[in-house]
Amino acid sequence: MTLKEFLKSKTFICIVVLLVIALVCGGLLAIMNDLLAVTEEEKMQRAIKKIYGGNVDYEEIAVAEEYKTNEFGSVDGVYAFKDGNYLIKTTGGKGFQGGTVTLWIVAEYKDGAFEGFKSVAVDSYEKQTLMSSFDDNFTGVYSSDRSDRGVKEGKNFGLQNSDNEIGNIVSGATRTSNAFNNAVNAALYYIRNVLEGGK
Amino acid sequence: MNKAKFKSITSNGILKNNPTLRLVLGTCPTLALTASAFNAVGMGVAIIFILTLSNTIISLLRKIIPDEVRIPAYVMIIATLVTIVRMFLEKFIPTLYEAFGVFLPLIVVNCVILARAESFASKNPVLDSALDGFSTGIGCAIAMGIIGIIREILGSGSFFGIKLYDFRIEFFTSPAGAFFVYGLTIAAFNATYKAVENYIHKKNFALQLKELTKEAK
């Protein structure tokens, strides 16, 4: 087949048509992405609204480099609220297919002492296909009285109840449950080692 | 487009070939997102938007896209539209965006949209295709809305989030409840459709008989 024949062939036309459609669609998406992108500030306000039911004044706390990651995941942001509580954004690893779950966690403080978690909300996730199974019953465990007691005893969250762990699992979605627990444990690590000064 | 064609396309999409209640297509989002009426109607509106635009664009390009690569070309167009809807919802209606979860990107492979692209938009003019997409989307949205309203009233005791009473039967918010309500809605819709169709048929037959007897006399 000569070049001239190839340029007139059905194969070439198919390739060109698909490429043009891909380019136009890609260009359109790039423009829309610029127009409709959700900024970090908007995400932050949404997270606060979701947890507090309204906008609250806060101050961002710089996370020291050595505390940005720990054995459970990463601490992506820490914010101090005017009411004494802290909002911590963490990402827990070792989820389904090695993916992650990113959470917004409110650490409740009374008279300067850590009382437990007030609430936990999902920010985003990667590779987790069963996120719809994780309802308020699952996230509610982190802020339950049982968890508050366990956390004060120095326990972390895990898949099963044990001497060292407070169990929280969705049956059939073990890996994603693991990522959730790791995200909350990452916050616990930060609270114990930084906010509580290593207590 | 004449009046008869307009009537035929719209009644086809909404009633005769209703994708949800007659053809039983797009069952996944119908079952998963109808626990609340707001989510069901939201998904219906998203489908109307995507279906109308995808049918219009595919019809516009029907003479350019070679037959051999039509499916990947349709999927690219539909995927772009779905991504734009996803971005819009994430920016302006985050609660709905979160409620849709994985079912929003899955619209790309929704058989209702691909079926209309393949069977109608690729063979018909732009205006007809746009109307077909719109009416099919409306058919889908109405069906999802009805199922959503029934499930929310019985399962949560509320109507579009407004609390009606404290009594609730949790079964209706579960997947089994979704199948149950979906099945009953299909049965009710088809029984009503058949009854109306029989009535019209009998009426036309009586008219024809009257005319024939008139002619015979």
CSV table of C-alpha atoms in Angstrom, one decimal:
chain,number,residue,atom,x,y,z
A,1,MET,CA,0.0,0.0,0.0
A,2,THR,CA,1.4,3.4,-1.0
A,3,LEU,CA,1.2,6.4,1.2
A,4,LYS,CA,-1.4,8.0,-1.0
A,5,GLU,CA,-3.6,4.8,-0.8
A,6,PHE,CA,-3.2,4.7,3.0
A,7,LEU,CA,-4.2,8.4,3.3
A,8,LYS,CA,-7.4,7.5,1.3
A,9,SER,CA,-8.1,4.3,3.2
A,10,LYS,CA,-10.9,3.7,5.7
A,11,THR,CA,-8.3,2.9,8.4
A,12,PHE,CA,-6.7,6.4,8.1
A,13,ILE,CA,-10.2,8.1,8.2
A,14,CYS,CA,-11.1,6.1,11.3
A,15,ILE,CA,-7.9,7.1,13.1
A,16,VAL,CA,-8.3,10.8,12.1
A,17,VAL,CA,-12.0,10.9,13.2
A,18,LEU,CA,-11.2,9.3,16.6
A,19,LEU,CA,-8.2,11.6,17.1
A,20,VAL,CA,-10.2,14.7,16.3
A,21,ILE,CA,-13.0,13.7,18.6
A,22,ALA,CA,-10.5,12.9,21.4
A,23,LEU,CA,-8.8,16.3,20.9
A,24,VAL,CA,-12.0,18.3,20.9
A,25,CYS,CA,-13.4,16.4,23.9
A,26,GLY,CA,-10.0,16.8,25.8
A,27,GLY,CA,-9.9,20.5,25.0
A,28,LEU,CA,-13.5,21.0,26.2
A,29,LEU,CA,-12.8,19.1,29.4
A,30,ALA,CA,-9.6,21.2,30.0
A,31,ILE,CA,-11.7,24.4,29.7
A,32,MET,CA,-14.5,23.1,31.9
A,33,ASN,CA,-12.0,21.9,34.5
A,34,ASP,CA,-10.7,25.4,34.8
A,35,LEU,CA,-14.2,26.8,35.1
A,36,LEU,CA,-15.6,24.3,37.4
A,37,ALA,CA,-12.6,23.2,39.6
A,38,VAL,CA,-13.4,23.0,43.3
A,39,THR,CA,-10.7,25.0,45.1
A,40,GLU,CA,-9.0,23.8,48.3
A,41,GLU,CA,-10.7,26.7,50.2
A,42,GLU,CA,-14.1,25.6,49.0
A,43,LYS,CA,-13.3,22.0,50.0
A,44,MET,CA,-12.3,23.2,53.5
A,45,GLN,CA,-15.5,25.2,54.0
A,46,ARG,CA,-17.6,22.3,52.9
A,47,ALA,CA,-15.9,20.0,55.3
A,48,ILE,CA,-16.4,22.4,58.1
A,49,LYS,CA,-20.1,22.9,57.2
A,50,LYS,CA,-20.6,19.1,57.0
A,51,ILE,CA,-19.2,18.6,60.5
A,52,TYR,CA,-20.4,21.7,62.3
A,53,GLY,CA,-23.5,22.5,60.3
A,54,GLY,CA,-22.2,26.0,59.6
A,55,ASN,CA,-19.1,28.0,59.0
A,56,VAL,CA,-16.7,28.4,62.0
A,57,ASP,CA,-13.7,30.6,62.4
A,58,TYR,CA,-10.5,28.6,62.3
A,59,GLU,CA,-6.7,29.0,62.1
A,60,GLU,CA,-4.4,26.7,60.1
A,61,ILE,CA,-1.6,25.1,62.0
A,62,ALA,CA,1.6,24.2,60.1
A,63,VAL,CA,2.4,20.5,60.4
A,64,ALA,CA,6.1,19.9,61.1
A,65,GLU,CA,7.8,17.8,58.3
A,66,GLU,CA,8.5,14.9,60.6
A,67,TYR,CA,4.8,14.5,61.5
A,68,LYS,CA,3.4,14.8,58.0
A,69,THR,CA,3.6,11.0,57.6
A,70,ASN,CA,3.4,8.2,60.1
A,71,GLU,CA,3.0,4.4,60.1
A,72,PHE,CA,-0.7,4.7,59.4
A,73,GLY,CA,-0.8,7.4,56.7
A,74,SER,CA,-0.4,11.1,56.3
A,75,VAL,CA,-1.5,14.2,58.2
A,76,ASP,CA,-2.6,16.6,55.4
A,77,GLY,CA,-3.8,19.5,57.4
A,78,VAL,CA,-4.5,20.7,61.0
A,79,TYR,CA,-6.9,23.5,61.9
A,80,ALA,CA,-7.6,25.0,65.3
A,81,PHE,CA,-11.2,26.1,65.9
A,82,LYS,CA,-12.1,29.0,68.1
A,83,ASP,CA,-14.1,26.6,70.4
A,84,GLY,CA,-11.0,24.7,71.3
A,85,ASN,CA,-11.5,21.7,69.0
A,86,TYR,CA,-9.2,20.7,66.2
A,87,LEU,CA,-10.0,19.7,62.6
A,88,ILE,CA,-7.5,17.2,61.2
A,89,LYS,CA,-7.4,16.1,57.6
A,90,THR,CA,-5.7,12.7,57.2
A,91,THR,CA,-5.2,10.0,54.6
A,92,GLY,CA,-5.1,6.4,55.6
A,93,GLY,CA,-3.3,3.9,53.4
A,94,LYS,CA,-3.4,0.1,52.8
A,95,GLY,CA,-7.0,0.2,51.5
A,96,PHE,CA,-8.5,-1.9,48.7
A,97,GLN,CA,-5.9,-2.4,45.9
A,98,GLY,CA,-3.5,-0.4,48.0
A,99,GLY,CA,-5.7,2.7,47.7
A,100,THR,CA,-6.4,5.4,50.3
A,101,VAL,CA,-9.2,7.1,52.2
A,102,THR,CA,-9.0,10.8,53.1
A,103,LEU,CA,-11.0,12.0,56.1
A,104,TRP,CA,-11.9,15.1,58.0
A,105,ILE,CA,-11.7,14.4,61.7
A,106,VAL,CA,-12.8,16.6,64.6
A,107,ALA,CA,-10.9,16.1,67.7
A,108,GLU,CA,-12.9,17.2,70.7
A,109,TYR,CA,-11.2,19.1,73.5
A,110,LYS,CA,-12.7,20.1,76.9
A,111,ASP,CA,-10.7,22.5,79.1
A,112,GLY,CA,-7.7,21.8,77.0
A,113,ALA,CA,-7.9,18.0,77.3
A,114,PHE,CA,-8.5,15.6,74.4
A,115,GLU,CA,-11.9,13.9,74.9
A,116,GLY,CA,-12.2,11.8,71.8
A,117,PHE,CA,-13.5,12.3,68.3
A,118,LYS,CA,-16.6,14.4,67.7
A,119,SER,CA,-17.2,13.4,64.1
A,120,VAL,CA,-15.6,11.9,61.1
A,121,ALA,CA,-16.4,12.8,57.5
A,122,VAL,CA,-15.1,11.4,54.2
A,123,ASP,CA,-13.2,13.9,51.9
A,124,SER,CA,-12.1,11.7,49.1
A,125,TYR,CA,-10.8,8.2,48.3
A,126,GLU,CA,-8.8,6.3,45.7
A,127,LYS,CA,-9.4,2.8,44.3
A,128,GLN,CA,-12.1,2.1,46.9
A,129,THR,CA,-15.1,0.5,45.2
A,130,LEU,CA,-17.4,-0.2,48.1
A,131,MET,CA,-17.5,3.3,49.7
A,132,SER,CA,-21.3,3.3,49.6
A,133,SER,CA,-21.3,0.6,52.3
A,134,PHE,CA,-19.7,3.0,54.7
A,135,ASP,CA,-22.6,4.9,56.3
A,136,ASP,CA,-23.0,6.9,59.5
A,137,ASN,CA,-23.1,3.6,61.5
A,138,PHE,CA,-19.5,2.9,60.6
A,139,THR,CA,-18.1,6.5,61.0
A,140,GLY,CA,-20.2,6.9,64.1
A,141,VAL,CA,-18.1,4.3,65.9
A,142,TYR,CA,-15.1,6.7,66.0
A,143,SER,CA,-17.1,9.2,68.0
A,144,SER,CA,-18.9,6.7,70.3
A,145,ASP,CA,-18.4,6.4,74.1
A,146,ARG,CA,-16.7,3.0,73.6
A,147,SER,CA,-14.1,4.6,71.3
A,148,ASP,CA,-13.6,7.6,73.6
A,149,ARG,CA,-12.8,5.2,76.5
A,150,GLY,CA,-10.5,3.1,74.3
A,151,VAL,CA,-8.7,6.1,72.9
A,152,LYS,CA,-8.1,7.4,76.4
A,153,GLU,CA,-6.6,4.0,77.3
A,154,GLY,CA,-4.1,4.5,74.5
A,155,LYS,CA,-5.8,2.1,72.0
A,156,ASN,CA,-5.8,2.6,68.2
A,157,PHE,CA,-8.6,1.6,65.8
A,158,GLY,CA,-8.3,-1.8,64.1
A,159,LEU,CA,-10.4,-4.5,62.4
A,160,GLN,CA,-11.1,-6.5,65.5
A,161,ASN,CA,-11.5,-5.6,69.2
A,162,SER,CA,-8.4,-6.5,71.2
A,163,ASP,CA,-6.4,-5.3,74.1
A,164,ASN,CA,-4.7,-2.7,71.8
A,165,GLU,CA,-7.4,-2.0,69.3
A,166,ILE,CA,-11.0,-0.7,69.0
A,167,GLY,CA,-12.7,-2.8,66.3
A,168,ASN,CA,-14.5,-1.1,63.4
A,169,ILE,CA,-15.1,-3.0,60.2
A,170,VAL,CA,-17.6,-3.3,57.4
A,171,SER,CA,-17.9,-7.0,56.6
A,172,GLY,CA,-17.0,-7.6,52.9
A,173,ALA,CA,-15.0,-4.4,52.7
A,174,THR,CA,-12.1,-5.2,55.0
A,175,ARG,CA,-9.4,-3.4,53.1
A,176,THR,CA,-11.4,-0.1,52.9
A,177,SER,CA,-12.3,-0.5,56.6
A,178,ASN,CA,-8.5,-0.7,57.2
A,179,ALA,CA,-7.9,2.5,55.2
A,180,PHE,CA,-10.6,4.3,57.3
A,181,ASN,CA,-9.0,3.0,60.6
A,182,ASN,CA,-5.5,4.0,59.4
A,183,ALA,CA,-6.7,7.5,58.6
A,184,VAL,CA,-8.2,7.9,62.1
A,185,ASN,CA,-5.1,6.3,63.6
A,186,ALA,CA,-2.9,8.8,61.7
A,187,ALA,CA,-4.9,11.6,63.4
A,188,LEU,CA,-4.6,9.9,66.8
A,189,TYR,CA,-0.8,9.7,66.3
A,190,TYR,CA,-0.6,13.4,65.6
A,191,ILE,CA,-2.8,14.3,68.6
A,192,ARG,CA,-0.8,12.1,71.0
A,193,ASN,CA,2.6,13.2,69.7
A,194,VAL,CA,2.1,16.8,68.8
A,195,LEU,CA,-1.1,18.3,70.2
A,196,GLU,CA,-0.8,16.4,73.5
A,197,GLY,CA,3.0,16.8,73.5
A,198,GLY,CA,3.8,13.1,73.6
A,199,LYS,CA,1.3,12.1,76.4
B,1,MET,CA,-40.9,18.2,12.1
B,2,ASN,CA,-44.7,17.6,11.8
B,3,LYS,CA,-47.1,17.2,14.7
B,4,ALA,CA,-47.5,13.4,14.2
B,5,LYS,CA,-43.8,12.8,14.3
B,6,PHE,CA,-43.4,15.0,17.4
B,7,LYS,CA,-46.2,13.0,19.1
B,8,SER,CA,-44.8,9.7,18.0
B,9,ILE,CA,-41.2,10.4,19.2
B,10,THR,CA,-42.3,11.9,22.6
B,11,SER,CA,-44.8,9.1,23.3
B,12,ASN,CA,-42.3,6.5,22.3
B,13,GLY,CA,-39.7,7.9,24.8
B,14,ILE,CA,-42.0,8.6,27.7
B,15,LEU,CA,-44.6,5.7,27.4
B,16,LYS,CA,-44.3,3.1,24.7
B,17,ASN,CA,-40.6,2.5,25.0
B,18,ASN,CA,-40.0,3.9,28.5
B,19,PRO,CA,-36.5,2.7,29.2
B,20,THR,CA,-37.0,2.1,32.9
B,21,LEU,CA,-40.5,0.6,33.0
B,22,ARG,CA,-41.0,-1.0,29.5
B,23,LEU,CA,-37.5,-1.9,28.3
B,24,VAL,CA,-36.0,-2.4,31.9
B,25,LEU,CA,-32.8,-0.6,30.9
B,26,GLY,CA,-30.5,1.3,33.2
B,27,THR,CA,-31.5,-0.8,36.2
B,28,CYS,CA,-28.4,-0.2,38.3
B,29,PRO,CA,-28.9,3.5,39.0
B,30,THR,CA,-32.6,3.0,39.2
B,31,LEU,CA,-32.2,0.5,42.1
B,32,ALA,CA,-29.3,2.2,43.8
B,33,LEU,CA,-30.3,5.8,43.8
B,34,THR,CA,-34.0,5.7,44.4
B,35,ALA,CA,-33.9,5.4,48.2
B,36,SER,CA,-34.6,9.2,48.3
B,37,ALA,CA,-36.8,11.1,45.8
B,38,PHE,CA,-34.3,14.0,45.6
B,39,ASN,CA,-31.5,11.7,44.5
B,40,ALA,CA,-33.8,9.9,42.0
B,41,VAL,CA,-35.0,13.1,40.4
B,42,GLY,CA,-31.4,14.4,40.4
B,43,MET,CA,-30.2,11.4,38.5
B,44,GLY,CA,-33.1,11.7,36.2
B,45,VAL,CA,-32.2,15.3,35.4
B,46,ALA,CA,-28.6,14.3,34.8
B,47,ILE,CA,-29.7,11.6,32.4
B,48,ILE,CA,-32.0,14.0,30.5
B,49,PHE,CA,-29.1,16.4,30.1
B,50,ILE,CA,-26.6,13.8,28.9
B,51,LEU,CA,-29.1,11.9,26.7
B,52,THR,CA,-30.3,15.1,24.9
B,53,LEU,CA,-26.8,16.4,24.3
B,54,SER,CA,-25.3,13.0,23.3
B,55,ASN,CA,-28.1,12.3,20.9
B,56,THR,CA,-27.7,15.8,19.4
B,57,ILE,CA,-23.9,15.6,19.0
B,58,ILE,CA,-24.0,12.0,17.7
B,59,SER,CA,-26.7,12.9,15.2
B,60,LEU,CA,-24.7,15.9,14.0
B,61,LEU,CA,-21.6,13.7,13.5
B,62,ARG,CA,-23.5,10.7,12.1
B,63,LYS,CA,-22.2,11.2,8.5
B,64,ILE,CA,-18.6,11.8,9.7
B,65,ILE,CA,-18.1,9.0,12.1
B,66,PRO,CA,-17.3,5.8,10.2
B,67,ASP,CA,-19.4,2.7,11.1
B,68,GLU,CA,-16.3,0.7,12.2
B,69,VAL,CA,-15.4,3.1,15.0
B,70,ARG,CA,-18.8,4.4,16.0
B,71,ILE,CA,-19.0,2.8,19.5
B,72,PRO,CA,-15.6,4.2,20.7
B,73,ALA,CA,-16.6,7.6,19.3
B,74,TYR,CA,-20.0,7.5,21.0
B,75,VAL,CA,-18.3,6.5,24.3
B,76,MET,CA,-15.8,9.4,24.1
B,77,ILE,CA,-18.6,11.9,23.5
B,78,ILE,CA,-20.8,10.5,26.3
B,79,ALA,CA,-17.8,10.3,28.7
B,80,THR,CA,-17.1,13.9,28.0
B,81,LEU,CA,-20.7,15.0,28.8
B,82,VAL,CA,-20.8,12.8,31.9
B,83,THR,CA,-17.5,14.4,33.1
B,84,ILE,CA,-18.9,17.9,32.6
B,85,VAL,CA,-22.0,16.9,34.6
B,86,ARG,CA,-19.8,15.4,37.3
B,87,MET,CA,-17.7,18.7,37.5
B,88,PHE,CA,-20.9,20.8,37.6
B,89,LEU,CA,-22.4,18.8,40.4
B,90,GLU,CA,-19.2,18.7,42.4
B,91,LYS,CA,-19.0,22.5,42.2
B,92,PHE,CA,-22.6,23.5,42.7
B,93,ILE,CA,-24.6,20.6,44.3
B,94,PRO,CA,-22.0,18.7,46.3
B,95,THR,CA,-24.6,16.8,48.3
B,96,LEU,CA,-26.0,15.3,45.2
B,97,TYR,CA,-22.5,14.6,43.8
B,98,GLU,CA,-21.7,12.6,47.0
B,99,ALA,CA,-25.0,10.7,46.9
B,100,PHE,CA,-24.4,9.6,43.3
B,101,GLY,CA,-21.0,8.2,44.1
B,102,VAL,CA,-19.9,5.6,41.6
B,103,PHE,CA,-23.2,5.7,39.7
B,104,LEU,CA,-22.4,9.1,38.1
B,105,PRO,CA,-19.3,8.0,36.1
B,106,LEU,CA,-21.1,4.8,35.3
B,107,ILE,CA,-23.6,6.8,33.2
B,108,VAL,CA,-20.9,6.5,30.5
B,109,VAL,CA,-21.9,2.9,30.0
B,110,ASN,CA,-25.6,3.3,30.8
B,111,CYS,CA,-27.3,1.2,28.2
B,112,VAL,CA,-30.2,3.7,27.8
B,113,ILE,CA,-27.8,6.3,26.5
B,114,LEU,CA,-25.8,3.9,24.3
B,115,ALA,CA,-29.0,2.3,23.0
B,116,ARG,CA,-30.5,5.7,21.9
B,117,ALA,CA,-27.2,6.7,20.3
B,118,GLU,CA,-26.9,3.5,18.4
B,119,SER,CA,-30.6,2.9,17.4
B,120,PHE,CA,-31.8,6.4,16.9
B,121,ALA,CA,-29.3,9.3,16.9
B,122,SER,CA,-27.0,7.6,14.4
B,123,LYS,CA,-29.8,7.2,11.9
B,124,ASN,CA,-32.0,10.3,12.3
B,125,PRO,CA,-31.8,14.1,11.8
B,126,VAL,CA,-30.6,16.4,14.7
B,127,LEU,CA,-33.9,17.8,15.8
B,128,ASP,CA,-35.6,14.3,15.9
B,129,SER,CA,-32.6,12.9,17.8
B,130,ALA,CA,-32.6,15.8,20.4
B,131,LEU,CA,-36.3,15.3,21.0
B,132,ASP,CA,-35.8,11.5,21.3
B,133,GLY,CA,-33.0,12.0,23.8
B,134,PHE,CA,-35.1,14.5,25.8
B,135,SER,CA,-38.3,12.4,25.9
B,136,THR,CA,-36.4,9.2,26.7
B,137,GLY,CA,-34.7,11.1,29.5
B,138,ILE,CA,-38.0,12.4,30.7
B,139,GLY,CA,-39.4,8.9,30.7
B,140,CYS,CA,-36.4,7.7,32.7
B,141,ALA,CA,-36.7,10.7,35.2
B,142,ILE,CA,-40.4,10.2,35.7
B,143,ALA,CA,-40.0,6.5,36.4
B,144,MET,CA,-37.1,7.1,38.8
B,145,GLY,CA,-39.0,9.9,40.5
B,146,ILE,CA,-42.1,7.7,41.1
B,147,ILE,CA,-40.0,4.8,42.5
B,148,GLY,CA,-38.0,7.3,44.6
B,149,ILE,CA,-41.1,9.0,46.0
B,150,ILE,CA,-42.7,5.6,46.9
B,151,ARG,CA,-39.5,4.3,48.6
B,152,GLU,CA,-38.9,7.5,50.5
B,153,ILE,CA,-42.4,7.8,51.8
B,154,LEU,CA,-42.5,4.2,52.9
B,155,GLY,CA,-38.9,3.8,53.9
B,156,SER,CA,-38.1,7.1,55.5
B,157,GLY,CA,-41.5,8.6,56.2
B,158,SER,CA,-40.5,11.7,54.3
B,159,PHE,CA,-41.2,13.4,50.9
B,160,PHE,CA,-38.2,15.1,49.3
B,161,GLY,CA,-36.6,15.4,52.7
B,162,ILE,CA,-39.7,16.9,54.4
B,163,LYS,CA,-40.7,14.7,57.4
B,164,LEU,CA,-44.2,13.4,57.0
B,165,TYR,CA,-44.5,11.0,60.0
B,166,ASP,CA,-42.3,9.0,62.3
B,167,PHE,CA,-43.4,5.6,61.0
B,168,ARG,CA,-41.0,3.9,58.6
B,169,ILE,CA,-40.5,0.5,57.1
B,170,GLU,CA,-36.7,0.2,56.6
B,171,PHE,CA,-37.2,-2.7,54.1
B,172,PHE,CA,-38.1,-0.1,51.4
B,173,THR,CA,-34.7,1.7,51.7
B,174,SER,CA,-32.8,-1.6,51.3
B,175,PRO,CA,-31.8,-3.2,48.0
B,176,ALA,CA,-34.5,-5.8,48.3
B,177,GLY,CA,-37.1,-3.0,48.8
B,178,ALA,CA,-35.7,-1.4,45.7
B,179,PHE,CA,-36.4,-4.5,43.6
B,180,PHE,CA,-39.8,-4.9,45.2
B,181,VAL,CA,-41.0,-1.3,44.4
B,182,TYR,CA,-39.4,-1.4,41.0
B,183,GLY,CA,-41.2,-4.7,40.1
B,184,LEU,CA,-44.5,-3.4,41.4
B,185,THR,CA,-44.1,-0.1,39.5
B,186,ILE,CA,-43.3,-2.0,36.3
B,187,ALA,CA,-46.4,-4.2,36.8
B,188,ALA,CA,-48.7,-1.2,37.5
B,189,PHE,CA,-47.3,0.8,34.6
B,190,ASN,CA,-47.7,-2.1,32.1
B,191,ALA,CA,-51.2,-3.0,33.3
B,192,THR,CA,-52.3,0.6,33.0
B,193,TYR,CA,-50.6,1.0,29.6
B,194,LYS,CA,-52.3,-2.2,28.3
B,195,ALA,CA,-55.7,-1.2,29.6
B,196,VAL,CA,-55.4,2.2,27.9
B,197,GLU,CA,-54.1,0.6,24.7
B,198,ASN,CA,-57.1,-1.9,24.7
B,199,TYR,CA,-59.5,1.0,25.3
B,200,ILE,CA,-58.1,3.0,22.4
B,201,HIS,CA,-58.1,-0.1,20.2
B,202,LYS,CA,-61.7,-0.9,21.0
B,203,LYS,CA,-62.8,2.7,20.5
B,204,ASN,CA,-61.1,2.8,17.1
B,205,PHE,CA,-62.5,-0.6,16.2
B,206,ALA,CA,-66.0,0.5,17.1
B,207,LEU,CA,-65.6,3.7,15.0
B,208,GLN,CA,-64.4,1.6,12.0
B,209,LEU,CA,-67.3,-0.8,12.4
B,210,LYS,CA,-69.7,2.1,12.5
B,211,GLU,CA,-68.3,3.6,9.3
B,212,LEU,CA,-68.4,0.2,7.6
B,213,THR,CA,-72.0,-0.4,8.5
B,214,LYS,CA,-72.8,3.1,7.3
B,215,GLU,CA,-71.1,2.3,4.0
B,216,ALA,CA,-73.0,-1.0,3.7
B,217,LYS,CA,-76.3,0.7,4.2
